[in-house]
XYZ file of C-alpha atoms in Angstrom:
531
model
C 45.365 91.246 -11.913
C 42.644 89.482 -13.921
C 42.926 92.104 -16.639
C 46.690 91.528 -16.876
C 46.199 87.776 -17.043
C 43.532 88.079 -19.765
C 45.760 90.376 -21.803
C 48.652 87.936 -21.432
C 46.440 85.049 -22.554
C 45.295 87.033 -25.605
C 48.918 87.773 -26.506
C 49.780 84.104 -26.161
C 46.820 83.088 -28.386
C 47.972 85.564 -31.048
C 51.558 84.290 -30.883
C 50.433 80.684 -30.823
C 48.236 81.081 -33.900
C 51.227 82.428 -35.778
C 53.427 79.562 -34.658
C 50.857 76.878 -35.438
C 50.188 78.408 -38.853
C 53.925 78.471 -39.558
C 54.312 74.888 -38.391
C 51.455 73.687 -40.581
C 52.835 75.656 -43.553
C 56.217 74.024 -42.987
C 54.622 70.573 -42.910
C 52.839 71.235 -46.228
C 55.649 72.976 -48.131
C 58.640 71.243 -46.553
C 60.212 74.597 -45.596
C 61.653 75.421 -42.190
C 60.038 78.005 -39.921
C 62.378 81.035 -39.755
C 63.524 81.680 -36.189
C 62.982 85.391 -36.664
C 59.340 84.833 -37.580
C 58.669 83.133 -34.246
C 60.704 85.657 -32.281
C 58.940 88.660 -33.794
C 55.393 87.387 -33.229
C 53.517 90.118 -31.310
C 54.135 89.666 -27.608
C 55.356 86.053 -28.130
C 58.362 85.852 -25.719
C 56.674 87.644 -22.817
C 53.346 85.874 -23.311
C 54.917 82.397 -23.419
C 57.072 83.057 -20.375
C 54.147 84.346 -18.376
C 51.978 81.225 -18.895
C 51.913 79.388 -15.566
C 52.921 75.719 -15.735
C 54.067 75.803 -19.368
C 57.717 74.954 -19.954
C 57.383 73.850 -23.572
C 57.031 75.695 -26.871
C 54.012 75.577 -29.145
C 56.018 73.770 -31.814
C 57.025 71.075 -29.316
C 53.375 70.699 -28.318
C 52.161 70.528 -31.932
C 54.711 67.774 -32.608
C 53.664 65.875 -29.452
C 49.944 66.273 -30.247
C 50.517 64.904 -33.762
C 51.634 61.569 -32.289
C 48.147 60.846 -30.872
C 46.218 62.936 -33.440
C 45.214 65.492 -30.840
C 43.905 68.687 -32.471
C 46.256 71.503 -31.303
C 43.504 74.069 -30.839
C 44.261 77.316 -28.997
C 42.602 75.963 -25.843
C 44.787 72.848 -25.951
C 48.000 74.818 -26.472
C 47.134 77.061 -23.508
C 46.868 74.131 -21.075
C 49.556 73.643 -18.447
C 52.169 71.010 -19.334
C 50.521 68.528 -16.956
C 47.014 69.119 -18.349
C 48.406 68.886 -21.890
C 49.885 65.463 -20.992
C 46.496 64.409 -19.592
C 44.865 65.339 -22.913
C 47.483 63.228 -24.716
C 46.862 60.370 -22.256
C 43.124 60.428 -23.029
C 43.791 60.100 -26.773
C 46.358 57.309 -26.223
C 44.009 55.474 -23.847
C 41.209 55.641 -26.431
C 43.581 54.199 -29.052
C 43.890 50.953 -27.058
C 46.807 48.529 -27.438
C 48.094 50.457 -30.471
C 49.457 53.152 -28.109
C 50.176 51.191 -24.929
C 53.710 52.587 -24.554
C 52.552 56.210 -25.069
C 49.693 55.732 -22.582
C 51.992 54.183 -19.966
C 54.656 56.868 -20.441
C 51.973 59.574 -20.068
C 50.681 57.979 -16.856
C 54.234 57.888 -15.491
C 54.751 61.539 -16.412
C 51.434 62.570 -14.814
C 52.426 60.788 -11.619
C 55.488 63.024 -11.399
C 55.203 66.421 -9.764
C 58.280 68.158 -11.221
C 58.036 70.451 -14.228
C 61.156 68.822 -15.683
C 59.379 65.436 -15.936
C 56.438 67.017 -17.759
C 58.681 68.894 -20.200
C 60.817 65.789 -20.850
C 57.740 63.737 -21.762
C 56.368 66.373 -24.199
C 59.728 67.085 -25.867
C 61.223 63.571 -26.104
C 59.361 60.991 -23.997
C 56.230 60.742 -26.124
C 58.273 60.291 -29.292
C 60.425 57.553 -27.721
C 57.301 55.764 -26.446
C 55.616 56.091 -29.853
C 58.641 54.497 -31.518
C 58.217 51.535 -29.141
C 54.517 51.309 -30.059
C 55.302 51.470 -33.766
C 57.951 48.759 -33.481
C 55.595 46.529 -31.495
C 52.842 47.024 -34.098
C 55.329 46.095 -36.840
C 56.402 43.022 -34.886
C 52.756 42.007 -34.346
C 51.963 42.493 -38.045
C 54.993 40.428 -39.012
C 53.944 37.677 -36.580
C 50.387 37.673 -38.000
C 51.689 37.567 -41.578
C 54.001 34.692 -40.664
C 51.120 32.831 -38.973
C 48.964 33.151 -42.102
C 51.884 32.030 -44.264
C 52.443 29.028 -41.979
C 48.820 27.964 -42.508
C 49.171 28.323 -46.252
C 52.313 26.200 -46.129
C 50.489 23.457 -44.186
C 47.790 23.308 -46.859
C 50.341 23.317 -49.681
C 52.397 20.572 -48.052
C 49.471 18.240 -47.404
C 47.708 19.056 -50.677
C 44.588 20.664 -49.208
C 43.091 23.410 -51.438
C 43.689 26.796 -49.813
C 40.658 29.044 -49.292
C 40.261 32.413 -47.499
C 37.790 30.740 -45.129
C 40.350 28.117 -44.074
C 43.113 30.684 -43.601
C 40.844 32.895 -41.468
C 39.961 30.193 -38.925
C 41.193 30.409 -35.338
C 44.200 28.169 -34.632
C 42.207 25.371 -32.951
C 39.538 25.332 -35.668
C 42.205 25.308 -38.383
C 43.778 22.243 -36.743
C 40.335 20.586 -36.628
C 39.805 21.336 -40.329
C 43.149 19.752 -41.204
C 42.385 16.719 -39.021
C 39.082 16.154 -40.805
C 40.257 16.687 -44.391
C 40.415 13.718 -46.749
C 43.916 14.656 -47.950
C 45.346 14.348 -44.436
C 47.102 11.056 -43.788
C 46.880 9.063 -40.545
C 50.002 10.670 -39.052
C 48.666 14.169 -39.760
C 45.298 13.325 -38.199
C 46.931 11.813 -35.110
C 49.219 14.824 -34.664
C 46.263 17.205 -35.099
C 44.193 15.428 -32.450
C 47.134 15.449 -30.032
C 47.544 19.196 -30.606
C 43.843 19.821 -29.969
C 44.201 18.088 -26.599
C 46.821 20.701 -25.637
C 46.852 24.478 -25.307
C 47.289 27.399 -27.720
C 51.042 26.790 -27.882
C 50.391 23.184 -29.015
C 48.060 24.413 -31.781
C 50.695 26.886 -33.048
C 53.434 24.247 -32.946
C 51.269 21.897 -35.029
C 50.698 24.625 -37.639
C 54.315 25.798 -37.792
C 56.071 22.415 -37.600
C 53.872 19.500 -36.507
C 51.666 19.193 -39.591
C 54.642 19.251 -41.945
C 56.577 16.708 -39.898
C 53.521 14.433 -39.607
C 52.986 14.654 -43.371
C 56.608 13.641 -43.864
C 55.929 10.574 -41.711
C 52.854 9.789 -43.842
C 54.972 10.082 -46.975
C 57.672 7.907 -45.412
C 55.068 5.259 -44.565
C 53.746 5.281 -48.132
C 57.296 5.028 -49.438
C 58.005 2.056 -47.211
C 54.991 0.296 -48.674
C 56.031 1.204 -52.199
C 59.653 0.251 -51.570
C 58.708 -3.361 -51.384
C 57.325 -3.180 -54.922
C 59.401 -0.529 -56.586
C 62.464 0.918 -54.887
C 63.247 3.259 -57.753
C 59.742 4.740 -57.781
C 59.945 5.170 -54.033
C 63.123 7.227 -54.331
C 61.552 9.384 -57.017
C 58.499 10.039 -54.879
C 60.706 10.793 -51.886
C 62.592 13.403 -53.913
C 59.370 14.958 -55.186
C 57.944 15.114 -51.661
C 61.070 16.866 -50.363
C 60.971 19.422 -53.180
C 57.264 20.131 -52.750
C 57.778 20.561 -49.006
C 60.702 22.976 -49.504
C 58.768 24.970 -52.127
C 55.848 25.226 -49.698
C 58.160 26.850 -47.123
C 58.683 29.636 -49.684
C 54.901 29.812 -50.199
C 55.142 28.226 -53.655
C 53.387 25.361 -55.418
C 56.141 23.660 -57.421
C 55.223 23.162 -61.080
C 56.102 19.996 -62.978
C 58.816 21.894 -64.847
C 60.266 23.152 -61.587
C 60.238 19.669 -60.052
C 62.195 18.365 -63.053
C 65.116 20.806 -62.569
C 68.502 19.779 -61.251
C 68.979 20.399 -57.529
C 71.033 23.603 -57.923
C 68.651 25.064 -60.513
C 65.694 24.121 -58.327
C 67.257 26.220 -55.550
C 67.896 29.109 -57.949
C 64.223 29.055 -58.953
C 63.187 29.194 -55.300
C 65.438 32.222 -54.762
C 64.155 33.905 -57.929
C 60.514 33.598 -56.844
C 61.131 34.542 -53.199
C 59.242 37.630 -52.016
C 61.203 40.705 -50.838
C 60.341 40.114 -47.185
C 61.770 36.571 -47.380
C 65.222 37.778 -48.407
C 66.349 38.512 -44.865
C 65.207 35.145 -43.497
C 67.332 32.139 -42.555
C 65.339 30.158 -45.142
C 66.527 32.444 -47.971
C 70.078 32.957 -46.693
C 70.684 29.213 -46.269
C 69.358 28.592 -49.805
C 71.811 31.186 -51.141
C 74.661 29.563 -49.229
C 73.739 26.141 -50.584
C 73.439 27.203 -54.227
C 76.862 28.899 -54.078
C 78.460 25.627 -53.021
C 80.017 23.450 -55.774
C 79.051 20.303 -53.826
C 75.815 18.579 -55.021
C 75.490 16.956 -51.586
C 75.009 20.444 -50.070
C 72.177 21.216 -52.512
C 70.398 17.953 -51.694
C 70.917 18.384 -47.947
C 69.226 21.804 -48.072
C 66.223 20.414 -49.963
C 65.773 17.425 -47.640
C 66.631 18.871 -44.193
C 68.295 22.313 -44.335
C 65.249 24.300 -45.470
C 63.107 22.823 -42.711
C 65.726 23.625 -40.036
C 66.135 27.208 -41.339
C 62.363 27.736 -41.353
C 62.159 26.620 -37.724
C 64.870 29.135 -36.776
C 62.931 31.901 -38.548
C 59.756 30.998 -36.663
C 61.600 31.006 -33.341
C 63.311 34.329 -34.139
C 59.963 35.974 -34.919
C 58.452 34.604 -31.737
C 61.367 35.830 -29.618
C 61.337 39.287 -31.196
C 57.670 39.873 -30.372
C 58.083 38.280 -26.939
C 61.003 40.607 -26.132
C 58.973 43.674 -27.181
C 56.068 42.524 -24.999
C 58.340 42.006 -21.982
C 59.842 45.485 -22.370
C 56.349 46.992 -22.345
C 55.293 44.888 -19.338
C 58.378 46.091 -17.421
C 57.506 49.683 -18.336
C 53.947 49.215 -17.029
C 55.274 47.624 -13.823
C 57.711 50.495 -13.216
C 55.004 53.129 -13.774
C 52.633 51.356 -11.367
C 55.356 50.989 -8.725
C 56.057 54.705 -9.019
C 52.478 55.702 -8.200
C 51.948 53.050 -5.492
C 48.167 53.024 -5.999
C 47.948 49.858 -8.130
C 49.803 47.151 -6.183
C 47.535 44.514 -7.747
C 48.771 45.591 -11.207
C 52.403 45.475 -10.015
C 51.958 41.967 -8.591
C 50.306 40.771 -11.821
C 53.125 42.283 -13.928
C 55.776 40.514 -11.835
C 53.885 37.212 -12.055
C 53.478 37.519 -15.834
C 57.151 38.420 -16.338
C 58.171 35.404 -14.239
C 55.946 33.182 -16.387
C 55.757 32.293 -20.058
C 55.620 34.606 -23.070
C 51.910 33.766 -23.394
C 51.418 34.975 -19.799
C 52.976 38.333 -20.750
C 50.796 38.583 -23.886
C 47.669 37.984 -21.805
C 48.801 40.575 -19.236
C 49.183 43.250 -21.940
C 45.621 42.950 -23.270
C 43.660 46.167 -22.735
C 40.789 44.518 -20.864
C 43.285 42.708 -18.622
C 45.113 45.987 -17.858
C 41.860 47.698 -16.894
C 40.831 44.802 -14.654
C 44.244 44.681 -12.950
C 43.768 48.276 -11.768
C 41.137 47.003 -9.339
C 41.907 47.557 -5.640
C 40.049 47.472 -2.355
C 40.501 50.408 0.029
C 40.605 49.681 3.754
C 40.939 51.957 6.800
C 44.321 51.841 8.528
C 44.132 50.107 11.876
C 40.416 49.200 11.610
C 38.373 46.423 9.972
C 36.240 46.860 6.875
C 36.455 48.280 3.345
C 35.120 51.312 1.487
C 31.939 49.841 0.039
C 28.491 50.448 -1.427
C 25.405 49.622 0.605
C 21.920 50.505 -0.516
C 23.377 52.992 -3.000
C 25.401 54.806 -0.300
C 29.149 54.842 0.228
C 29.946 53.357 3.630
C 32.701 51.635 5.552
C 31.516 48.037 5.232
C 32.852 46.164 8.245
C 31.278 42.784 7.423
C 32.372 42.310 3.806
C 35.260 39.881 3.346
C 36.894 37.615 0.768
C 34.274 34.889 1.345
C 31.293 37.223 0.901
C 28.923 36.958 -2.050
C 30.274 38.215 -5.381
C 27.949 41.252 -5.424
C 29.141 42.347 -1.953
C 32.780 41.922 -2.945
C 32.241 43.938 -6.141
C 30.632 46.688 -4.015
C 33.945 46.894 -2.089
C 36.258 46.901 -5.135
C 37.355 49.995 -7.119
C 39.273 50.651 -10.332
C 42.029 53.151 -9.438
C 42.617 55.419 -12.468
C 44.451 58.730 -13.150
C 42.402 61.622 -11.756
C 39.471 62.812 -13.861
C 40.566 66.340 -12.919
C 43.997 65.814 -14.505
C 45.974 66.546 -11.345
C 49.499 65.219 -10.777
C 49.625 62.549 -8.073
C 45.812 62.332 -7.926
C 43.419 59.501 -8.767
C 39.760 58.644 -9.285
C 37.976 55.566 -7.932
C 35.580 53.909 -10.415
C 33.012 51.444 -9.103
C 33.426 47.833 -10.252
C 29.755 47.277 -9.506
C 28.655 50.340 -11.543
C 31.201 51.176 -14.276
C 31.309 54.881 -15.156
C 30.391 55.863 -11.575
C 33.009 57.375 -9.253
C 33.532 58.280 -5.601
C 32.973 62.033 -5.257
C 32.448 64.595 -2.511
C 28.791 65.586 -2.439
C 26.447 67.457 -0.111
C 27.660 69.112 3.084
C 26.783 67.463 6.407
C 27.943 68.047 9.981
C 31.132 66.004 9.422
C 32.041 67.513 6.053
C 31.126 66.801 2.444
C 29.465 63.364 2.301
C 31.204 61.025 -0.159
C 28.791 59.494 -2.658
C 28.801 57.451 -5.870
C 27.769 59.304 -9.022
C 28.019 58.956 -12.810
C 30.600 61.089 -14.605
C 28.708 63.928 -16.279
C 32.013 65.162 -17.811
C 31.719 68.553 -16.120
C 34.740 70.277 -14.575
C 32.978 70.467 -11.210
C 32.254 66.745 -11.162
C 35.766 65.791 -12.153
C 37.288 67.884 -9.377
C 34.910 66.409 -6.832
C 35.785 62.865 -8.025
C 39.571 63.343 -7.801
C 41.657 62.380 -4.751
C 45.328 63.221 -4.218
C 47.547 60.701 -2.449
C 49.309 61.926 0.710
C 51.870 59.596 2.293
C 52.010 59.688 6.076
C 53.438 56.221 6.686
C 55.937 57.614 9.208
C 53.174 58.086 11.784
C 50.321 55.750 10.967
C 51.738 53.502 8.227
C 48.978 54.331 5.739
C 48.176 56.891 3.047
C 45.810 59.843 3.032
C 43.742 61.340 0.232
C 42.757 64.969 -0.204
C 40.640 66.895 -2.673
C 42.800 68.651 -5.298
C 41.170 72.073 -4.998
C 39.467 74.341 -2.510
C 40.446 76.265 0.567
C 42.420 74.351 3.167
C 42.879 70.594 2.823
C 39.822 68.333 2.662
C 40.890 64.850 3.779
C 39.037 61.640 2.949
C 37.899 60.574 6.419
C 35.482 58.175 8.056
C 32.986 58.864 10.798
C 30.323 56.539 12.200
C 30.494 54.229 9.177
C 30.197 57.006 6.567
C 32.888 58.714 4.416
C 33.470 62.452 4.185
C 35.727 64.905 2.388
C 36.974 67.098 5.233
C 35.024 65.582 8.068
C 35.553 68.763 10.083
C 39.308 68.259 9.686
C 40.213 70.966 7.161
C 43.778 72.141 7.572
C 45.223 75.579 6.690
C 47.337 75.860 3.558
C 50.340 76.649 5.753
C 50.438 73.044 6.966
C 49.544 70.934 3.904
C 51.478 67.873 5.086
C 50.068 67.692 8.594
C 48.023 64.637 9.496
C 44.642 65.352 11.041
C 43.710 61.974 12.546
C 43.982 58.228 12.198
C 40.487 58.367 10.651
C 42.116 59.857 7.526
C 44.594 56.971 7.079
C 43.933 54.303 4.435
C 45.657 51.357 2.822
C 45.211 49.540 -0.480
C 44.611 45.807 -0.257
C 44.122 43.006 -2.760
C 40.845 43.484 -4.668
C 38.016 41.523 -3.094
C 36.620 41.048 -6.617
C 39.745 40.601 -8.773
C-alpha cells in the first residue's frame, strides 16, 4: 500500500512539474497552455485523482498561491486543499492589514469541513477577497492623498510656506503648527484651539474645512476694517481672497497674471492646470458646468461659494467610500467569527463597532485590535473556575475572577487562533501571559496526557499536540468539547482534581466519535478576564 502511494505521489510530482513549468512559461510568453499538453503529462489524470483531499488543479493552486506570493513548490502543491488554504492563510496573516479580506476568507474556509468549501475558496474565493483588499488599499491611498492635499490647501489659503516637515505632521500637531504660525489670523487660531480640544474627527474637520472657513472670517474682518476707509479696495481684496481660496482647492498658487483674468478665463485656467485625478471630482465638474454657462453671475458664484461646497462634497464622498469598505470587511470578520463560535468576544466587538461610528469600525479593523479581540477565557461547564496558569502549570483555577489582580486574570485568558496543525474546525490556545506559548498535551499520567504550556518549536509533533478540535454537545450538557486532531480513539480535553488532561482515561473508539464521555469534558467560552 505504501509503495503504491509513493509511486502515485511521484507521478503527481512529475505531472505537477510539467504543469507548473507550462504555467510559468505562459506567464512569461503570454501564450496559453495547450490542453493536450496537460492531459498527456505522464500519469497526470490518475495521479491527480488519487491524491487524497485535493479537489483542485495545479494551475488553480498556482493562481491562488500567486495572490499571497506563496512559492508553489512541489511540497506545497501536494498538500490537501485544507492544508493548502492554511499555507495561504499564514502568508495573508503575515501581510497584515494589506490582506485582511484574504485572511478572513481563508479562516472562514478553514472552519468549514466540506471539500466544496475548500475548492470554492481556492478557485474563486481568494480572488474575490483579494479584489476587496486591493480596492480597500486603493481607497486608503486615495484618502491619504486627499488628506495630504487638504493640508497643502490649508497652508496655501492662509499663506503659510509649505514644507515636507509640516505636511508629515500628525493631524493634532499640524493643527498646533497652524495655530502658532504668524500668518494665522485670530479666527484661525481660535478655530485651531477649539479643534485641539476635541477628538480626531475635530482635527480632520479643521484641516478639511475649518481652517479655510476661519481664514475667510479673518479676511472678512480685515475687509470690514478696510471698508470704512476704502470700499473699492475692500471689494478688490475680497475678490482676490476668493480666487486664491478657490485656486488652493485645486492645489494651485494663483499667479498675479492668473488673478487678473476675467472670471470665466480664471475658471478655464483652473481646469487647464487640474491634475488627472481631479477630473472626476465634484470640484472639477462644477467648474466645467460654471464655465459653460453664459451667465457671469454663475462664474462668480462658483468662485465665491460653489467651489467650496463642491470640495466639501468630494471630502464627504471619499470618507463615505472608505467607511463603506471598512464596514463590509468588519461584517465579513463578524460572519466568519460567528461561523466558528470560538471567538464570541470578537463577534461582540464587531457588532459594537458596526453599531458605532466609522472611526469605531476603523479602530476595530486594526491588526493589533483584531489579535486582542480573539482573547477568550475558558471555563468548565457546570463548575466554577477557569483554565489558568499557576506556578507554570496549567490548572483549573477556581479562585480567579474578574476582580483578581491583572496578572492572575492574564493567566486565565487565551488567544483562540486557527489550529497550528492546520486542521478544519480545530484551534490553538495561545497564552496572553506568555505570547508564543500554547496549551498542548504533554507527558502521560494516570489520568491521560497532562496538558501543559510550551513554546511553539514549529515542529509537526508540537503543532498536533497544541491543536484542539471543537465538538458540540450542547444537547446534553450545554457546552462544547475539545479533542486532539490525531491519534487512536478520541482524546478529550478533560479536568480531574484541578488539573487538565488530553484523554483523562476517557478515550473513545473511532466507531463512536460523537459520543460524550463525561461532564468533565464539557467547556464554555466566556468573556476574557483580561480583555
